[in-house]
XYZ file of C-alpha atoms in Angstrom:
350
model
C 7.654 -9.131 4.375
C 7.969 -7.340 7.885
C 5.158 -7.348 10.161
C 4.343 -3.243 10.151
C 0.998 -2.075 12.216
C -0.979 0.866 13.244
C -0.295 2.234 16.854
C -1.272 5.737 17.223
C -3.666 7.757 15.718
C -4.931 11.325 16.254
C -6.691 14.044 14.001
C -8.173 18.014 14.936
C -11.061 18.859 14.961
C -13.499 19.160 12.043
C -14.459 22.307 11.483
C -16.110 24.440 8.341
C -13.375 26.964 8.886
C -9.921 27.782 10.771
C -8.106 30.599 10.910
C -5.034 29.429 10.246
C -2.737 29.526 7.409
C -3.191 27.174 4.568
C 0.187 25.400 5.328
C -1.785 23.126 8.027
C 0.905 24.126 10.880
C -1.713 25.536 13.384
C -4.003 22.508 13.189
C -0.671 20.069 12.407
C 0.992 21.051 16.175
C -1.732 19.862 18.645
C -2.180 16.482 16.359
C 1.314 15.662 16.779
C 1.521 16.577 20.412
C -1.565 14.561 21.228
C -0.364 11.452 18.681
C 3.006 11.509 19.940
C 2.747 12.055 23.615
C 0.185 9.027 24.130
C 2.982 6.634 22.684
C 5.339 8.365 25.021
C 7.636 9.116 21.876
C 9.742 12.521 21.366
C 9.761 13.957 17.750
C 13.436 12.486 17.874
C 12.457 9.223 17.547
C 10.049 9.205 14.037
C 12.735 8.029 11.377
C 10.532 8.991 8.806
C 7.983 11.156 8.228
C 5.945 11.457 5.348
C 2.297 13.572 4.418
C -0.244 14.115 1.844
C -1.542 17.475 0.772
C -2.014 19.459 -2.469
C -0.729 23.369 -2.980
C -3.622 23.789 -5.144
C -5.893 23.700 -2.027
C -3.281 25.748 -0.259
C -2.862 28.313 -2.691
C 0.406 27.887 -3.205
C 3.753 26.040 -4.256
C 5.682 23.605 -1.949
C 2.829 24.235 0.652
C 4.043 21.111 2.286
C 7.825 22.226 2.521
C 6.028 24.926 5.427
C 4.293 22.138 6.661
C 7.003 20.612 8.131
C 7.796 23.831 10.576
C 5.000 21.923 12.840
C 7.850 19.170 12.923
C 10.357 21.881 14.039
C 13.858 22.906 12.505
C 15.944 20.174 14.731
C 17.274 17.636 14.535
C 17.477 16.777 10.825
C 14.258 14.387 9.527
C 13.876 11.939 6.812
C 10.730 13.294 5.061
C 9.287 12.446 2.267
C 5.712 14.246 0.840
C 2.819 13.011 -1.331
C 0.408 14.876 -3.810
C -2.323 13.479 -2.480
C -4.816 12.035 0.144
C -2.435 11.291 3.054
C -3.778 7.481 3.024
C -0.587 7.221 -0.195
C 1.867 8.629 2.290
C 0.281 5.984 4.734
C 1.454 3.324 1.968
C 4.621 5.114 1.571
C 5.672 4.778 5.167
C 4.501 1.009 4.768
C 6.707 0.597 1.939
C 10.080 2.599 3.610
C 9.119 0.242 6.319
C 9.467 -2.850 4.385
C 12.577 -1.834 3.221
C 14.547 -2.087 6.393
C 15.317 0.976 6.377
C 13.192 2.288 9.654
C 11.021 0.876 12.290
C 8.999 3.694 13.332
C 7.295 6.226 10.941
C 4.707 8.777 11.547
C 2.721 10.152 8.302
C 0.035 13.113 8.401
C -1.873 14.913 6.265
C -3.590 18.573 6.069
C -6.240 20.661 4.156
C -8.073 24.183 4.770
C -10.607 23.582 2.286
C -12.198 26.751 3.448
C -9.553 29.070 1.707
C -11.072 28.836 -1.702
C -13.738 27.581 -3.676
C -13.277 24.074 -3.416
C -16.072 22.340 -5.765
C -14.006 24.907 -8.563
C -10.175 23.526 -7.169
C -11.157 20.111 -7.181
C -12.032 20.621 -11.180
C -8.312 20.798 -11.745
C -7.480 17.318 -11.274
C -9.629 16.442 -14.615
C -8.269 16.567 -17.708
C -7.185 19.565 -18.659
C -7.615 19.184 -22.405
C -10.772 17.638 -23.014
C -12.715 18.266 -19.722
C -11.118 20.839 -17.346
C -12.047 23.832 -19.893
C -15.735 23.030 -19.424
C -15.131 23.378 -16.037
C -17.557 20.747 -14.235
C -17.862 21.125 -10.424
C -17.074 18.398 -8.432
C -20.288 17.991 -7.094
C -21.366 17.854 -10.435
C -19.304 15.429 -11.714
C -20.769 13.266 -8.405
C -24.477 13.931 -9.690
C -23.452 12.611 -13.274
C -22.658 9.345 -11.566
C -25.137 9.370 -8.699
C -27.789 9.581 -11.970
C -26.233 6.703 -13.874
C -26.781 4.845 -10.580
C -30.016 5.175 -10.159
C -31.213 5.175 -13.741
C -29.966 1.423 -13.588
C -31.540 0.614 -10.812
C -28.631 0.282 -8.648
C -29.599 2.815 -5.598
C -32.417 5.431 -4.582
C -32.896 8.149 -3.397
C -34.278 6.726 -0.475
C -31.171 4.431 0.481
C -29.136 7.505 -0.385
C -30.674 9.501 2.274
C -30.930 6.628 4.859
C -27.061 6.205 4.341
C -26.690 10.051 5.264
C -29.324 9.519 8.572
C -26.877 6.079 9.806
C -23.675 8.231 9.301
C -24.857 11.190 11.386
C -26.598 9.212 13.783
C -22.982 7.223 14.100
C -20.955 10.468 14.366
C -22.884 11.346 17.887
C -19.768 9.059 19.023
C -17.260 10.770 17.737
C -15.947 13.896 19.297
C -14.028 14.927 16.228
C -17.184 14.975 13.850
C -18.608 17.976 12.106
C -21.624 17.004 10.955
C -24.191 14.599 13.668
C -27.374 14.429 15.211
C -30.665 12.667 14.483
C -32.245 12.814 11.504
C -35.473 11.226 9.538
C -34.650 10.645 5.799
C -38.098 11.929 4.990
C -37.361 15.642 6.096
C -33.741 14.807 4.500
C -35.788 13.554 1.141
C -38.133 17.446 1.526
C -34.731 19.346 1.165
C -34.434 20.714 -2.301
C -31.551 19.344 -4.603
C -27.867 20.769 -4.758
C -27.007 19.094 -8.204
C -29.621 16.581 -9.117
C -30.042 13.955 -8.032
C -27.856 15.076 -4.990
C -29.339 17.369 -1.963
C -27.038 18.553 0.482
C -26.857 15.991 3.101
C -25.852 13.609 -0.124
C -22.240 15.772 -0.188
C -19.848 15.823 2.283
C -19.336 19.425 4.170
C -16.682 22.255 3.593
C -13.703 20.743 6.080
C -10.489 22.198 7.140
C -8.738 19.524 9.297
C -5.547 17.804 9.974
C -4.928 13.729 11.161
C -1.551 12.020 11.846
C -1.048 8.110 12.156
C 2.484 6.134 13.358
C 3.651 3.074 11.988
C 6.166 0.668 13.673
C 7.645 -2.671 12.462
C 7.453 -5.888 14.858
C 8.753 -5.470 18.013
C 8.584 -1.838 18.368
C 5.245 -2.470 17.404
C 4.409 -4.223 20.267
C 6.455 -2.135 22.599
C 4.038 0.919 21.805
C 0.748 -1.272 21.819
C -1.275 -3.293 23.641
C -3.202 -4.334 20.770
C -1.391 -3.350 17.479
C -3.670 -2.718 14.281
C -1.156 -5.080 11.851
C -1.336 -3.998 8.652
C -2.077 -7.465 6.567
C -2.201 -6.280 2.946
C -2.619 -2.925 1.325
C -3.116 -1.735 -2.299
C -4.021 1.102 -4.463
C -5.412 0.803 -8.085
C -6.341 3.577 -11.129
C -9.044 3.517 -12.996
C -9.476 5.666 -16.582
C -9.246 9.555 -16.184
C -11.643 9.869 -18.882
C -15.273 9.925 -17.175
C -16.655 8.562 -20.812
C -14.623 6.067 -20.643
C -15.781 3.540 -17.656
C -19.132 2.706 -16.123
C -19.730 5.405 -13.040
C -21.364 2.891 -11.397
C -18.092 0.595 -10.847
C -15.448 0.794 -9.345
C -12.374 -1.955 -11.120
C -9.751 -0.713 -9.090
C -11.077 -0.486 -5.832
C -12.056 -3.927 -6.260
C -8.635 -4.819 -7.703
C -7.412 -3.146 -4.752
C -9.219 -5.054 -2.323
C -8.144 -8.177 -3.979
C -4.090 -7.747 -4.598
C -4.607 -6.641 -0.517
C -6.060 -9.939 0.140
C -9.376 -8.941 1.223
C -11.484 -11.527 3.065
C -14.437 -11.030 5.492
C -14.133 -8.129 8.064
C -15.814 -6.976 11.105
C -16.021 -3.143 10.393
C -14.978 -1.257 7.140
C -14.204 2.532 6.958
C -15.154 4.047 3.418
C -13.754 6.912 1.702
C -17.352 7.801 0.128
C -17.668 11.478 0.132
C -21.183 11.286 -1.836
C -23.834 9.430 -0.316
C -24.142 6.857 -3.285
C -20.437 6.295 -3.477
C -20.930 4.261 -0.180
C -23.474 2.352 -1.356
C -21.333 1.889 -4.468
C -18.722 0.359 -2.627
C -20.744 -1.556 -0.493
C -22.192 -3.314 -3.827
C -18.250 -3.342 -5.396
C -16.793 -4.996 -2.324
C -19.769 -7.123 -1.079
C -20.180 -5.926 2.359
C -23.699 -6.825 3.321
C -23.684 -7.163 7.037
C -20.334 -5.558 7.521
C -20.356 -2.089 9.863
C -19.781 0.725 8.044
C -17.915 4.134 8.858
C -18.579 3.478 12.818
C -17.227 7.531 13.084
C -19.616 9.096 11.079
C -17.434 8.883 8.112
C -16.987 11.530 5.256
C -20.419 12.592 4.945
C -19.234 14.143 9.058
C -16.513 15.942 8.544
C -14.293 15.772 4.806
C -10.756 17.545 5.508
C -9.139 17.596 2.355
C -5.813 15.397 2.016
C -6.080 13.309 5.475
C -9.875 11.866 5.220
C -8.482 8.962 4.165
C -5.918 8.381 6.281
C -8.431 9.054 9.175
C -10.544 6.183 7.716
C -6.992 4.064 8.190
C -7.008 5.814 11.816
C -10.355 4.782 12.614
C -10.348 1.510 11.648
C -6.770 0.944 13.711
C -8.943 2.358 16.678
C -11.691 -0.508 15.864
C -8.996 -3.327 16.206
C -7.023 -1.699 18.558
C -9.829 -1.053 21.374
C -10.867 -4.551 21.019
C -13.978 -3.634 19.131
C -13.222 -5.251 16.374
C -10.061 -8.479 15.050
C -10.065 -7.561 11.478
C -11.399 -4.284 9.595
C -10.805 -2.506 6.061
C -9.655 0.924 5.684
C -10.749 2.344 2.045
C -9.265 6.063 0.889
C -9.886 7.770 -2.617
C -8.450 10.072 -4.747
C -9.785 11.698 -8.201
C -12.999 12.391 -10.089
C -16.080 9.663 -9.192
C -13.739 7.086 -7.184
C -11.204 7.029 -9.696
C -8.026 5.851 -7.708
C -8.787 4.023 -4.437
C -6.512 2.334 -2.165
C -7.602 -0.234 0.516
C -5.763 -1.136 3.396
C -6.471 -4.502 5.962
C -5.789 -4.690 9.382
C -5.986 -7.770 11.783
C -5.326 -7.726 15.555
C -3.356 -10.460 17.434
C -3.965 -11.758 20.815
């Protein structure tokens, strides 16, 4: 296996709304000029690029094809795309990587959630048979499991709320965030609920947002880095697509996940948990009592469709590669209720 690592990193803004087109080029330019120019790279020099996005948030088919006029028309690229959270491309690149193929890769993703309605889009990726025609929200379908949770006795309401009040509290930090501030989980706990058991500071906001991350093999690795984020195992698992047909309040394949990555102890973990009790979920699935969690806020600050979880990849890079932290987990999900999760470890080397 080839040593492959993090070295750049760089995502817009978070915002409820751009007013861009749904293609992501606007937001997609200034994230490669900022992710590019710190490694002192030229477009040129990526030998692969890959991304992660989904035309049914854009509105349209082979979104992703005008995607790639943020890359420009010349020279010719080796591009590959992904129907899905940008954290797949991320493994992707990893694997194009490992086949000897490249050295240096650069993979981004995009969403402008704000275009349509998305609790309503994201009801599309159920099955379309059975469940789709009934037409549950997203949010919803969170609630459904966020009230199995609690029924057993896994979370409250209380530790739901106190998760929201760490994660804005953390996002004061980060420059990028949409949602931060101070807040008391008793005024958080007086809010009425959005779908019950969830209030709104349970769900993550309306995002529209763009985040790009580079990926070099060995030596170039080190040429572009002081401190590379080396990538020491990564996997993705699937659980059932039928929502009667595992516990809610699980999650198999993230911890499968973890475990084909090789997951041991780490300093700081970035979660993919766009519902309050999904991070406590994982927390419980992964066992990471003591462990830092979502440093930048996370989800619950800012949610951009199709690149959240390759930001949590980003982040946690940043961790190791500022010296903050030697060995971190990067977690990024995709489907109803964390039904497909990925994680990804990272160690740095002195």
């Amino acid at each position: 296996m080839r040593d492959v690592a993090v070295v750049g990193f760089a995502q817009a803004p978070a915002v409820r709304e751009t007013h861009g087109t749904t293609n992501g080029v606007e937001m997609l330019v200034p994230v490669f000029h900022e992710v590019l120019g710190n490694l002192g790279l030229a477009k040129s020099d990526i030998e692969f690029w890959c991304s992660g996005s989904s035309d049914y948030i854009a509105g349209r088919a082979f979104s992703f094809i005008a995607a790639v006029d943020a890359i420009g028309a010349f020279p010719p690229i080796n591009e590959s795309h992904v129907e899905a959270d940008a954290a797949w491309a991320c493994y992707e690149a990893w694997v194009k990587i490992q086949t000897g193929e490249v050295d240096l890769a650069l993979v981004y993703g995009f969403g402008k959630s704000s275009a349509g309605k998305l609790r309503r889009v994201m009801t599309m990726q159920l099955d379309p048979y059975t469940v789709g025609p009934l037409w549950p929200d997203s949010v919803s379908v969170a609630g459904l499991q966020a009230r199995a949770g609690l029924d057993q006795g896994k979370w409250t309401e209380q530790q739901m709320a106190d998760v929201a009040v760490r994660s804005r509290a953390d996002a004061k930090s980060n420059p990028r965030a949409q949602l931060k501030g101070d807040y008391s989980a008793e005024d958080l706990l007086a809010e009425p609920y959005l779908a019950d058991p969830l209030r709104k500071h349970d769900c993550a906001p309306i995002t529209d947002g763009a985040a790009a991350v580079v990926l070099a093999a060995s030596d170039r690795a080190r040429e572009l880095s002081e401190r590379p984020a080396w990538i020491t195992g990564i996997a993705h698992r699937v659980d059932s697509a039928n929502l009667g047909g595992r516990d809610l309040t699980t999650s198999p394949s993230t911890v499968g996940a973890a475990r084909d990555a090789g997951f041991d102890k780490v300093d700081v973990a970035e979660l993919h948990a766009p519902f309050t009790h999904q991070e406590l979920l994982l927390r419980q699935e992964l066992g990471l009592n003591g462990t830092r969690i979502n440093p930048s806020g996370g989800v619950l600050c800012g949610n951009p469709m199709f690149s959240a979880g390759l930001i949590r990849i980003g982040e946690a890079a940043r961790q190791i590669s500022s010296g903050q932290a030697d060995r971190a987990l990067a977690h990024a999900t995709s489907g109803p209720a964390l039904q497909h999760n990925l994680v990804c470890l990272m160690e740095g080397r002195d």
